[in-house]
mmCIF file of C-alpha atoms in Angstrom:
data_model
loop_
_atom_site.group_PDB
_atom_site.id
_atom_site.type_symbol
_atom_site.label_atom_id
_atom_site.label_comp_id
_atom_site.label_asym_id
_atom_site.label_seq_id
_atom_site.Cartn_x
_atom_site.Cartn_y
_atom_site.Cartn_z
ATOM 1 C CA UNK A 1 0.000 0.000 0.000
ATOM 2 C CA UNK A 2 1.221 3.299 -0.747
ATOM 3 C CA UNK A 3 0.238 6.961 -0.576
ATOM 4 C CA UNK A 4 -1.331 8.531 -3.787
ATOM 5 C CA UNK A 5 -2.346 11.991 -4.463
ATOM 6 C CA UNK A 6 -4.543 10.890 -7.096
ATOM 7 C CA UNK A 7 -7.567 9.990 -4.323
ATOM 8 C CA UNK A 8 -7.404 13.436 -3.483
ATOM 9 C CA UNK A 9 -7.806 14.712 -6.838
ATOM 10 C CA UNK A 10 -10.310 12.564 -7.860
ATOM 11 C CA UNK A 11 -12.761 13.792 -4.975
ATOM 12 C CA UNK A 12 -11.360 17.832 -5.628
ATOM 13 C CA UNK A 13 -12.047 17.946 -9.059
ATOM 14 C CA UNK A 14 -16.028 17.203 -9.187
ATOM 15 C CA UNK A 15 -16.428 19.239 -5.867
ATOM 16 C CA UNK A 16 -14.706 22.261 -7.188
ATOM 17 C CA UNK A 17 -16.543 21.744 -10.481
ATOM 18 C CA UNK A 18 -19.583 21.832 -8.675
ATOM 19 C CA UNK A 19 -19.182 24.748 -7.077
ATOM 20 C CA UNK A 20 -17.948 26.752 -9.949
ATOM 21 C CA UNK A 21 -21.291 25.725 -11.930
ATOM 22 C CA UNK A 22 -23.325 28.103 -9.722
ATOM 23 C CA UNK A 23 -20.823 31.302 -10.595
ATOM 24 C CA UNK A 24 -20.356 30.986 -14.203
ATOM 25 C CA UNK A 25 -22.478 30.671 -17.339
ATOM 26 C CA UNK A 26 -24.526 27.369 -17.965
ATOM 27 C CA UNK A 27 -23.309 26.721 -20.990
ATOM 28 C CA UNK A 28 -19.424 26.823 -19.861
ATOM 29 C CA UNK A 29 -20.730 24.682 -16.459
ATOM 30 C CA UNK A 30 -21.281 22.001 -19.190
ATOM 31 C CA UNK A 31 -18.312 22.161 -20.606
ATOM 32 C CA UNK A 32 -16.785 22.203 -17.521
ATOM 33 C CA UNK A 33 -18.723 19.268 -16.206
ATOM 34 C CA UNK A 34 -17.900 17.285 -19.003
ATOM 35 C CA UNK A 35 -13.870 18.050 -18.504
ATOM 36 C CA UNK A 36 -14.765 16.820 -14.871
ATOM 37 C CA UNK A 37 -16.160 13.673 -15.694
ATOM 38 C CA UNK A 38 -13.507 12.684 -18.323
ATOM 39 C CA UNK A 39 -11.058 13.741 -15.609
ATOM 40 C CA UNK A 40 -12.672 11.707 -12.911
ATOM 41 C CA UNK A 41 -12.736 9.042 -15.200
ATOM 42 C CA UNK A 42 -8.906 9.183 -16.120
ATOM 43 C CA UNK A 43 -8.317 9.126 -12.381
ATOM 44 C CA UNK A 44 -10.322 6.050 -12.002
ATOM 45 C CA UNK A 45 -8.031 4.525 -13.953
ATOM 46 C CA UNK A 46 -4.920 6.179 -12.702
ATOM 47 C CA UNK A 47 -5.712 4.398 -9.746
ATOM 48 C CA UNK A 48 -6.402 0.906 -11.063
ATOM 49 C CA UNK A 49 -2.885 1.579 -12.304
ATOM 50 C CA UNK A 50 -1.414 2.456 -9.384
ATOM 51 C CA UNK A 51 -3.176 -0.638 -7.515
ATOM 52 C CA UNK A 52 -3.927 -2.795 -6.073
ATOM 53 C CA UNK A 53 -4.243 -1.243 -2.848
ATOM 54 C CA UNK A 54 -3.599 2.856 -2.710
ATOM 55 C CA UNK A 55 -4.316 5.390 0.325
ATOM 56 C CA UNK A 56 -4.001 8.965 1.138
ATOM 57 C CA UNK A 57 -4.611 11.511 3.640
ATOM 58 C CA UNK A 58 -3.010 9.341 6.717
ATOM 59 C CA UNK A 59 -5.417 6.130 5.654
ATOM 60 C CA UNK A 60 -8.685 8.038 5.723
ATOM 61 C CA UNK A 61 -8.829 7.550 2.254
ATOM 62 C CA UNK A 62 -7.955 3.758 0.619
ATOM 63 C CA UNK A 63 -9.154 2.090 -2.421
ATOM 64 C CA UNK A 64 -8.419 -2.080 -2.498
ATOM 65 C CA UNK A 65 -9.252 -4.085 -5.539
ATOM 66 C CA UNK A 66 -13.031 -4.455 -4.728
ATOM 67 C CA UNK A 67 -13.089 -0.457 -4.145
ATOM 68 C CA UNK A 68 -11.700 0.033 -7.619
ATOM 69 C CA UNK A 69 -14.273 -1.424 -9.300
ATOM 70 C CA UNK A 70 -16.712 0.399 -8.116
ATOM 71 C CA UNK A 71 -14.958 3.020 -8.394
ATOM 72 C CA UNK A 72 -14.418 2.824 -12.348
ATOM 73 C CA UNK A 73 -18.101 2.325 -12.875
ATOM 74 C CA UNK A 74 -18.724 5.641 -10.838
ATOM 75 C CA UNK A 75 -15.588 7.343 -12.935
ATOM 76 C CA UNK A 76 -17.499 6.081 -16.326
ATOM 77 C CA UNK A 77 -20.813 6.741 -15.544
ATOM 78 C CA UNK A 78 -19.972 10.826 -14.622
ATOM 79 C CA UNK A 79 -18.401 11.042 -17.993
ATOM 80 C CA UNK A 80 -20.758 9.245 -20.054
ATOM 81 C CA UNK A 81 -23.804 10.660 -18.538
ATOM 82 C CA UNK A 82 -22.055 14.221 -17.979
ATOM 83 C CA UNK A 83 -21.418 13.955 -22.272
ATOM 84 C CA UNK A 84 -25.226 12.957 -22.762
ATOM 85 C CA UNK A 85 -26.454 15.945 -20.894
ATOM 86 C CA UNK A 86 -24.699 18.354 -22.757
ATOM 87 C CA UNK A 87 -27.161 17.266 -25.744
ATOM 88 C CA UNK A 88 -30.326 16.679 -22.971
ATOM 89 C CA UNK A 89 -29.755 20.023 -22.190
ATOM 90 C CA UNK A 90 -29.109 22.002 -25.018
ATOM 91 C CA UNK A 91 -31.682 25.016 -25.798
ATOM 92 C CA UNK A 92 -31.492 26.829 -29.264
ATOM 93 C CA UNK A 93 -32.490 30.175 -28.215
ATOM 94 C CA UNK A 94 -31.591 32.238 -25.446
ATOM 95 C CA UNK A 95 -31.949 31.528 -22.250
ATOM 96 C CA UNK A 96 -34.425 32.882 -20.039
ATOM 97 C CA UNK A 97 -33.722 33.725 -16.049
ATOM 98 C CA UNK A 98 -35.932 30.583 -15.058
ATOM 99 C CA UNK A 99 -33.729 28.421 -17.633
ATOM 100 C CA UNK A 100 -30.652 29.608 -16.576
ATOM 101 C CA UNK A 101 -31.409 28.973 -12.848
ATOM 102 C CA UNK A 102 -32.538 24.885 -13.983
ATOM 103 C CA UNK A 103 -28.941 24.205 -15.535
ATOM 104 C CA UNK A 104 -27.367 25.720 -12.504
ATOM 105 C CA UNK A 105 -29.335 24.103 -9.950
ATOM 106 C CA UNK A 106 -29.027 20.405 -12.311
ATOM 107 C CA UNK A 107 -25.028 21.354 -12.632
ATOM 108 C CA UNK A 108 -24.370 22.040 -9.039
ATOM 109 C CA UNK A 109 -26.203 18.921 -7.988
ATOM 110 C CA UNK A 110 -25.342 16.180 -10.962
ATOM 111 C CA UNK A 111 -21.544 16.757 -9.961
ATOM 112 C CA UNK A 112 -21.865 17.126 -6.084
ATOM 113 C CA UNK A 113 -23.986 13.621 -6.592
ATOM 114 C CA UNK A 114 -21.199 12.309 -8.459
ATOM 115 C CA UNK A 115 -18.663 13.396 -6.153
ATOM 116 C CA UNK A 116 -20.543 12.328 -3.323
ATOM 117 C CA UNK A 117 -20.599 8.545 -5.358
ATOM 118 C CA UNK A 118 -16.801 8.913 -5.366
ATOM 119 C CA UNK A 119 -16.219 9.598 -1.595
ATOM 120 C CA UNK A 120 -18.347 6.389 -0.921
ATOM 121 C CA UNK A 121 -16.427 4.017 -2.960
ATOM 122 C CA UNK A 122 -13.023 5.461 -1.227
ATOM 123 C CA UNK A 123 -13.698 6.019 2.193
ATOM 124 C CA UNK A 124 -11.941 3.809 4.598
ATOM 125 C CA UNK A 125 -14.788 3.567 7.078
ATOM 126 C CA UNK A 126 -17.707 2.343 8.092
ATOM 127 C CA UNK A 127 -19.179 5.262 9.463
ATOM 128 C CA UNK A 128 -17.585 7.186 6.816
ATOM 129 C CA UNK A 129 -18.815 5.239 4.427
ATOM 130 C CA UNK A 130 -22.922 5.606 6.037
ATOM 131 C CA UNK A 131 -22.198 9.410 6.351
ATOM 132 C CA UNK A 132 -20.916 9.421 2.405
ATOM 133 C CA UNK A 133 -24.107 7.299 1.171
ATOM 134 C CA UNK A 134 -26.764 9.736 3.206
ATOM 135 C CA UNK A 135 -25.250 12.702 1.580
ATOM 136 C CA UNK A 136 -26.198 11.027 -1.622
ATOM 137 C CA UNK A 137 -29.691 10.979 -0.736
ATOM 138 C CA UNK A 138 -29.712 14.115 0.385
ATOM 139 C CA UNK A 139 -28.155 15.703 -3.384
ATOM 140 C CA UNK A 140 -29.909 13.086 -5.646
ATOM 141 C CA UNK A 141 -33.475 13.728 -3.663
ATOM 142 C CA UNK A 142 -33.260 17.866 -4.741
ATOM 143 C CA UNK A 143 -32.293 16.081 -8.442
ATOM 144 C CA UNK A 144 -35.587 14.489 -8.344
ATOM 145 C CA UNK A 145 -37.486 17.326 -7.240
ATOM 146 C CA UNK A 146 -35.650 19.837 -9.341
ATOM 147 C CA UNK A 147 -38.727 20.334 -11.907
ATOM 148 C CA UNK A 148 -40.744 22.317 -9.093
ATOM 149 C CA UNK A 149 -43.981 20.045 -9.835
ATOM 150 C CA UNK A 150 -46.354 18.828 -7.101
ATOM 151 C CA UNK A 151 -45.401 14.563 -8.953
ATOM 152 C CA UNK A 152 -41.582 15.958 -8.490
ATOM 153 C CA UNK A 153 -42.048 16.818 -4.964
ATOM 154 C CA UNK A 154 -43.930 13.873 -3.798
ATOM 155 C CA UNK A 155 -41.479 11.335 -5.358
ATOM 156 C CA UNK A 156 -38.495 13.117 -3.750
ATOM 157 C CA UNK A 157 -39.936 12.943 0.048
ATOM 158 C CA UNK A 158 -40.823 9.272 -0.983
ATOM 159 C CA UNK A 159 -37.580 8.676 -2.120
ATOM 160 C CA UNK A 160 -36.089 10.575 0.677
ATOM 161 C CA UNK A 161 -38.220 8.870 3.700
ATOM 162 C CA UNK A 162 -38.016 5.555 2.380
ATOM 163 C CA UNK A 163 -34.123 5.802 1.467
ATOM 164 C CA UNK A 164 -33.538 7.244 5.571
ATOM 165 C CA UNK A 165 -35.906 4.367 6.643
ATOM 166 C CA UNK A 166 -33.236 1.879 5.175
ATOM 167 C CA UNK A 167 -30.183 4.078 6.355
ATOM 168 C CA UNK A 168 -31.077 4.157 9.608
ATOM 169 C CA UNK A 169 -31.045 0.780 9.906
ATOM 170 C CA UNK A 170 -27.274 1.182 7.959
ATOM 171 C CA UNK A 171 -26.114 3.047 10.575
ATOM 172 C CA UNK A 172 -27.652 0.228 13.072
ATOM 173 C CA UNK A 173 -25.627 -2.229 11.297
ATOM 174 C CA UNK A 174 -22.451 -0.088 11.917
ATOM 175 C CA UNK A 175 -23.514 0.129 15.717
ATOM 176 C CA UNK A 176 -23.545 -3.259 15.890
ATOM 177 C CA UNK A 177 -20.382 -4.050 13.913
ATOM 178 C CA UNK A 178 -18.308 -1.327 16.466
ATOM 179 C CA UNK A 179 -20.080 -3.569 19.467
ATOM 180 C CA UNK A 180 -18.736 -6.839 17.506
ATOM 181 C CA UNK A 181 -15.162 -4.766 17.360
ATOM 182 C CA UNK A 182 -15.417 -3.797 20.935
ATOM 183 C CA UNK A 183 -15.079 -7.290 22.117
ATOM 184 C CA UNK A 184 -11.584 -7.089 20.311
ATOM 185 C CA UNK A 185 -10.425 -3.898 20.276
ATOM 186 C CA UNK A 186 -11.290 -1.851 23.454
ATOM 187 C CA UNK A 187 -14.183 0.143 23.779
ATOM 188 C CA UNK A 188 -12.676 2.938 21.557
ATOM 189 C CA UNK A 189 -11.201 2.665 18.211
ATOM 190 C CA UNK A 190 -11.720 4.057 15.101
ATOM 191 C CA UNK A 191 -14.143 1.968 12.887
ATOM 192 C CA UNK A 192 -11.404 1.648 9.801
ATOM 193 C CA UNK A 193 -11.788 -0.962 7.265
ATOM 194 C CA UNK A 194 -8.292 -2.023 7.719
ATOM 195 C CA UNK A 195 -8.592 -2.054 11.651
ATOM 196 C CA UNK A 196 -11.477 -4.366 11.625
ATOM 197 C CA UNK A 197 -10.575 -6.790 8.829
ATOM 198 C CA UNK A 198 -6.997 -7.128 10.460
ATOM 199 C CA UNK A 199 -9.097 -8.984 13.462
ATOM 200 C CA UNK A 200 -11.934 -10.392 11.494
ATOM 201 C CA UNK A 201 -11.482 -13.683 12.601
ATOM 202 C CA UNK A 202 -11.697 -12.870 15.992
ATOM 203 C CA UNK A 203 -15.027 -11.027 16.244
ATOM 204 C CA UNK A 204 -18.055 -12.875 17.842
ATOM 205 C CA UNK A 205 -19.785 -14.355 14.876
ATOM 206 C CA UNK A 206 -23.221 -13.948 15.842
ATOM 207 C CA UNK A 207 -22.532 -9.977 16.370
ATOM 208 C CA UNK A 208 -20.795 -9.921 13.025
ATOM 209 C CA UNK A 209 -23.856 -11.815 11.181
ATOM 210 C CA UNK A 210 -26.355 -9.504 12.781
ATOM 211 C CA UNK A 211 -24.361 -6.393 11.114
ATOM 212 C CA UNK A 212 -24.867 -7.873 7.746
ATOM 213 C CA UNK A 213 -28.242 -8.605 7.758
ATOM 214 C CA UNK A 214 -29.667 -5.134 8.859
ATOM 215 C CA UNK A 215 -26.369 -3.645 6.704
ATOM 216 C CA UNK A 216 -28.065 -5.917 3.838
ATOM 217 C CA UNK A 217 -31.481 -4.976 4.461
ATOM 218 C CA UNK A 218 -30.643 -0.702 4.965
ATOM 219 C CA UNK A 219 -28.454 -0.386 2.166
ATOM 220 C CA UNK A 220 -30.621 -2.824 -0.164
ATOM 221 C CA UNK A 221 -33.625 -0.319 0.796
ATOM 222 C CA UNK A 222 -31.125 2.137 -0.754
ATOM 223 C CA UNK A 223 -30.857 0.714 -3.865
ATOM 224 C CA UNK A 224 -34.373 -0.550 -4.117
ATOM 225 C CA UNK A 225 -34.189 -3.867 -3.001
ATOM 226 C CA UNK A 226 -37.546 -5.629 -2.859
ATOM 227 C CA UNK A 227 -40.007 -5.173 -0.881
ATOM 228 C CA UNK A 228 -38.798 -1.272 -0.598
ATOM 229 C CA UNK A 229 -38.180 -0.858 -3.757
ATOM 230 C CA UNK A 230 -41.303 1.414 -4.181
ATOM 231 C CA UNK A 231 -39.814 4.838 -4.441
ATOM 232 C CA UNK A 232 -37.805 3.641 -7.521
ATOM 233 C CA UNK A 233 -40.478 3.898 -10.332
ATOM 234 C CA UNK A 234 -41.710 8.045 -9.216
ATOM 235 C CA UNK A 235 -38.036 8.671 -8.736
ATOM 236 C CA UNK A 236 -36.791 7.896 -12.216
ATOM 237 C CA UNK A 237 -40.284 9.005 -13.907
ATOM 238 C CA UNK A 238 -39.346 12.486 -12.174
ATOM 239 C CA UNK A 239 -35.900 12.794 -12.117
ATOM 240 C CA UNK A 240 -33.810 14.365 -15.219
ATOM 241 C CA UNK A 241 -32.847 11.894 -17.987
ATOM 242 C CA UNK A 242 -28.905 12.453 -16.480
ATOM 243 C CA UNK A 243 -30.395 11.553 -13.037
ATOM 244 C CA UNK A 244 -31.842 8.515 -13.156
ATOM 245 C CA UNK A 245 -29.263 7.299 -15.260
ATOM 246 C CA UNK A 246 -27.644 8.174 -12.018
ATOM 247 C CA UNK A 247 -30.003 6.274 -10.182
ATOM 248 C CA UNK A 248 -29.941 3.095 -11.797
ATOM 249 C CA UNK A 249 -26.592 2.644 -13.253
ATOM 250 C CA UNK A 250 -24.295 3.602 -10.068
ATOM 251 C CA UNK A 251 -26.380 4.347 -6.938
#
């Protein structure tokens, strides 16, 4: 394992991107979304390349061979999908005040979402990792409501209760697993990946089995595993093309 200023870079560039996309014109936010994603994606790689196990920022950031994969698939989706909205979005006249504040509002939140995908899959906590995945909801739910419509509204605070629903019991799951560490490694410790795998075989099984079902259950509700998988079709029907492509290829 070695240090890597790439991890750093690859969770810089989309937040800085997003920012910038509420201070300059919409049309350069596109371009500058696109460069983003095609930069995010080249970092992606950079890291696969650098691999197979890479870290930064003292250990608080670490992406192993299971990481990376997700992590391409995040890197390709934010420059496929950030290419296809330059053409969703592309009016042929001038743009009026209540246009121009849409592709702001989309810009600002398609690349804090896809940043916010990228600190999830790099992360090297568990508690990190439950604070990264809320944040998600929270950025993809305004996506979904971003139209303004009473349909857009509803399926965002569907989305939104039923996604926190299946979090909380996420965060449960990591409560449990830091009990299941406990029994290993004091009372206090910090809840790193590393850390806890480094003594897996030592935790109490029944503890450890317990944290994967409700992790299994809270994150599936996430994702829209069945039975709570009812927020999923108002979501996408709602949601910006570039969104629920979002939604269903990476989330």
């Amino acid at each position: 394992m070695h240090d890597s200023w790439l991890l750093v870079a690859l969770l810089a560039v989309p937040f800085v991107i997003g920012l910038l996309s509420a201070l300059v014109p919409p049309r350069l936010g596109q371009l500058l979304t696109v460069a983003s994603g095609l930069a995010s994606f080249g970092l992606a790689v950079a890291v696969v390349w650098h691999g197979p196990l890479v870290s930064a920022l003292n250990g608080w950031l670490r992406a192993d061979a299971l990481s990376m994969v997700f992590l391409l698939t995040v890197g390709f989706l934010y420059a496929a999908v950030a290419i296809f909205a330059v053409g969703y979005f592309n009016p042929t006249g001038p743009l009026t005040t209540a246009a121009r504040r849409y592709y702001h509002r989309f810009l600002i939140g398609f690349n804090l979402f896809c940043w916010s995908m990228l600190v999830a899959t790099i992360v090297a906590n568990f508690a990190l990792l439950w604070i990264a995945i809320e944040v998600t909801t929270v950025i993809s739910a305004l996506l979904v409501a971003i139209d303004d419509t009473d349909r857009a509204a509803e399926a965002a605070w569907k989305y939104v209760v039923l996604a926190s629903l299946g979090l909380g019991l996420g965060l449960l799951a990591t409560v449990v697993l830091y009990y299941a560490g406990s029994h290993v490694l004091g009372s206090s410790y910090q809840l790193d990946y590393a850390r806890v795998l480094a003594v897996a075989h030592r935790l109490p099984p029944r503890v450890v089995r317990l944290a994967f079902l409700l992790a299994v259950v809270g994150y599936g509700t996430k994702m829209g595993l069945v039975p709570l998988h009812t927020w999923l079709p108002a979501a996408h029907s709602e949601a910006p093309g570039a969104g629920a492509a979002w939604l269903s290829g990476a989330l």
